[in-house]
Amino acid sequence: DQADQGGTQDHALGGDLDHDPDGDWVRHAEGLLTVVEPTADAGLGAWPPADAVEADLAGWYDALAGHGMTYGPVFQGLRRAWTAGDDTVYAEVTLPEATADGSAGFGVHPALLDAALHPTALLPGDGTTGPKAPFAFAGVQVHAVGADTLRVRLTRAGTAVRLLAVDDTDRPVVTVDSLVLREMTGGDPSAATLAARSLFRVDWRPEPLAPADAPRAALLGPAAPALPGVPAHPGVAELAATGDVPPLVLLPVPATPAGLPADALPAAVRAGTADVLAAVQAWLAADALADTRLAVVTRGAVRATDADPADELTGAAVWGLLRAAQSEHPGRIVLADLDRDLDAPAVALLAAAADDPAAAQLAVRADTILTPRLVRADTPPAPARRPLGGTVLVTGGTGALGALLARHLVTDRGVDSLALVSRRGPAADGAADLAAELTALGATVTVAAADVADRAAVARLVAAVPAERPLTAVVHLAGVLDDGVVTALTPDRLDTVFAPKVDAARHLDEATRHLDLAGFVLFSSGAGVFGVPGQGNYAAANAYLDALATRRRGAGLPAQSYAWGLWEQASAMTAKLDRADPRITARDGQLAIGTDLGMALFDAGLAAPEEHLVPTRVDVTALAGRATVPALMRGLVRRVRPRARAEAATGGRDLADRLRALTAGEQSALLLDLVRAEAATVLGHASPDAVKPAQAFNEIGFDSLTAVELRNRLTEATGHRLPATAIFDYPDPTALAGFLRAQLVPDAGQAAPAILAELENLERSLAETVVEAELHTQVAARLEVLVAKWRTMRGASATDHDLDLDLDQASDDEIFSLIDTELGL
């Protein structure tokens, strides 16, 4: 019995319970479920077996989704798996925490049992090649109820599979004598299915905030209006010099000057964005303003309602820039877009928003505050694959993504004439082969070298399109990266990124306005929507593209801007990105877009009514597992773990309370463990052991971007805002842990020496370790040597008779007694 609900492959034991956590599953009840007592030797024994080899599960559910089996978050329960021999697989599966609370209502929770069957894919082949689903069960017995974690053994038994699942005490929970799997057939719906679930838009929803009473605020910058009771200051230095800094600072952003000629618009946007960058940098650097929040105020920069023109291009670029700044400096910046000039009622609303993390980005429309949420876009049925007459112009057309799109346009969209443009043109790597390939497919291909940031060059490109194959569509992919945190950006670094994005898009817009185009597609980036740290300049440039699409639509012209997530396919821009970089991992709840999915998203977007789309893959499970879900993504998470809610609500108070109950050495050890664990996560290490206590951060791979992420993670974990320079002022884990201790328990006295913290760690490890006799002897020998070295270093006196042993002559009992004494065992 198979059904597709919301893109999730369901069968008799599986599905997406997120839509209905209770579902229609048959629950066990008194007298309706027979629980069979297992035999005495029915467990699994050693876990995992010594001869088992652990499987790499990275991308496991992505791979299944690629075969059309898209499991909802509740059903993604496989955590670890091992293979043993040719016919056995072991696995550990668990329920999400929020779902586990209701597991007692089932004999075996359907999501847990379903996850127990997922590793059947690791069993040796049976001659089929497609994905398989459970078909028939025999000999099913339940031995215990209410489990939320299972240890599983799956064994090949002829053409079927035998299952034994136990709890973490090795008590059997469920057994299946025979499970027959059947290969799924009927085509691969994965790309279309995923595209329907991976095309998003930004929706603005009311946020219930009451205006603040008599807010204390100050205005900053040359565009500050005169407001009663709100002092204005021309710059940060003047504000800081007053000595009376209010909690809220308002920075109005001047609109792009009206009446500019088209060729002057990109330079004006760039200059306005650079001015805001300079003001924000000065504000972040001012120690006197460290406890203030900055509200950057625009007008008409975002389209929060259907009536909004949203054509203020400088404001849009500023929003992109400062979304990245918000990621790098959480809790410090508010972005606010008004439908009127800044006035006293708006100040009262912004003061209320400044205390609400959910309102870090907002639009004030009349007396209502709206905040953005990512929602799935409407995806009408895929349009018929009708050939497009005329020529399609693709900028960045010889790059990796440009080549993929060119092939797709010819093979799947029926395009028979292409103009592929890049800076090197025919001299670009692979350009000649690409042109020959497309020509062989029946297309007429022109490869041209041009700088699309040059207005005249773009005009020549458009004019060169032959009249017999007129230009019918433009796809703008060109772009470059020049990454850096907001505090390190300069006007020149803005120019580097703006030229191929902002300037080129404006020139293409201007050069084609007289033509009857069927499409004008801008390849933007999710950096401008999500605020990717370290990409403020790139985010600003791409947010401009999104606003330009809206402006064109408002003028009755075709336009769509795709704010893409990261592609799996490396391009010239992304080839140098470290795949462990926090910007491009699944830690923010997003996954890379494969080629087939990307092309399906491109097609789906063309059929969507919105001009601004966000094609990206969202890992809802990863989002739900975060202590704090980004406000933009909260609409995608149906439930937040109770524990996560508690952690988010209490901030660092629980940690401070825990620290006060510990000794000085224990405090230092706990905080050192925290720093090492967070540092390991930022660097992508599997274990904190990879981060040594005294090793400098800059020696283990930290740069300005990863230092920002570590600071932010520690701020979230402790509830204490760390200064921007913390990772550089306290350059190794031990020093940083000492700083945290001084901040969280300032009355606890002198921090324990680092060596005592290390001994605390060693003591804890020894107490928690169970070893065989041979290894115990090896460890004891190493400890003997350490004790001897330490006595020599400290110059132990002859009166220290309790410790003054001749290690060569001492008995084993004496040596072990010494070790126990020194380590407090």
CSV table of N, CA, C and O in Angstrom, one decimal, residues 59 185 238 270 276 281 289 298 416 479 483 511 532 558 565 603 644 671 703 732 783:
chain,number,residue,atom,x,y,z
A,59,GLY,N,25.0,11.6,3.7
A,59,GLY,CA,24.1,11.8,2.6
A,59,GLY,C,23.2,10.6,2.3
A,59,GLY,O,22.7,10.4,1.2
A,185,THR,N,9.4,0.3,-9.2
A,185,THR,CA,9.5,0.6,-10.6
A,185,THR,C,8.6,1.7,-10.9
A,185,THR,O,7.9,2.2,-10.1
A,238,GLU,N,30.8,61.2,17.1
A,238,GLU,CA,30.0,62.2,17.8
A,238,GLU,C,29.0,61.6,18.8
A,238,GLU,O,28.8,62.1,19.9
A,270,ARG,N,26.1,51.5,-5.5
A,270,ARG,CA,27.4,51.0,-4.9
A,270,ARG,C,27.9,52.1,-3.9
A,270,ARG,O,28.3,51.7,-2.7
A,276,VAL,N,26.8,53.0,4.0
A,276,VAL,CA,26.2,52.3,5.1
A,276,VAL,C,27.2,51.3,5.7
A,276,VAL,O,27.3,51.1,6.9
A,281,GLN,N,30.5,49.6,10.2
A,281,GLN,CA,31.9,49.2,10.6
A,281,GLN,C,32.3,50.1,11.8
A,281,GLN,O,32.8,49.6,12.8
A,289,LEU,N,29.6,51.7,22.2
A,289,LEU,CA,28.3,51.3,21.7
A,289,LEU,C,28.1,49.8,21.7
A,289,LEU,O,27.2,49.3,21.1
A,298,THR,N,15.3,51.6,6.0
A,298,THR,CA,15.1,51.8,4.6
A,298,THR,C,13.7,52.1,4.3
A,298,THR,O,12.8,52.0,5.2
A,416,ASP,N,17.2,26.4,-29.9
A,416,ASP,CA,18.0,26.0,-31.0
A,416,ASP,C,19.1,27.1,-31.4
A,416,ASP,O,19.8,26.9,-32.4
A,479,GLY,N,29.3,36.2,-12.4
A,479,GLY,CA,29.6,36.7,-11.0
A,479,GLY,C,31.0,36.3,-10.6
A,479,GLY,O,31.6,35.4,-11.1
A,483,ASP,N,35.3,37.0,-0.8
A,483,ASP,CA,34.7,36.9,0.5
A,483,ASP,C,35.5,37.5,1.7
A,483,ASP,O,36.7,37.6,1.6
A,511,ALA,N,19.6,47.4,-22.2
A,511,ALA,CA,19.9,47.1,-23.6
A,511,ALA,C,18.7,46.2,-24.2
A,511,ALA,O,18.7,46.1,-25.4
A,532,VAL,N,24.5,34.9,4.5
A,532,VAL,CA,25.6,34.0,4.7
A,532,VAL,C,26.8,34.8,5.3
A,532,VAL,O,27.3,35.8,4.7
A,558,PRO,N,9.2,41.1,-18.4
A,558,PRO,CA,9.5,39.8,-17.8
A,558,PRO,C,10.7,39.8,-16.9
A,558,PRO,O,11.7,40.5,-17.2
A,565,GLY,N,20.5,28.3,-3.5
A,565,GLY,CA,21.3,27.7,-2.5
A,565,GLY,C,22.6,27.2,-3.2
A,565,GLY,O,22.8,27.3,-4.4
A,603,ASP,N,13.3,24.9,-14.3
A,603,ASP,CA,12.0,24.8,-15.1
A,603,ASP,C,10.8,25.1,-14.2
A,603,ASP,O,9.9,25.8,-14.7
A,644,ALA,N,15.1,22.0,23.4
A,644,ALA,CA,15.6,23.2,22.7
A,644,ALA,C,14.9,24.5,23.1
A,644,ALA,O,15.5,25.5,23.3
A,671,LEU,N,34.2,24.3,31.1
A,671,LEU,CA,34.3,25.3,30.0
A,671,LEU,C,35.3,25.0,28.9
A,671,LEU,O,35.1,25.3,27.8
A,703,ASP,N,40.1,31.1,10.9
A,703,ASP,CA,40.3,32.4,10.2
A,703,ASP,C,39.2,33.4,10.7
A,703,ASP,O,38.5,33.1,11.7
A,732,ASP,N,43.8,30.6,22.5
A,732,ASP,CA,43.7,29.1,22.5
A,732,ASP,C,42.6,28.7,23.4
A,732,ASP,O,42.0,29.5,24.2
A,783,LEU,N,51.6,6.1,33.2
A,783,LEU,CA,51.4,7.0,34.4
A,783,LEU,C,52.6,7.0,35.3
A,783,LEU,O,52.9,8.0,35.9
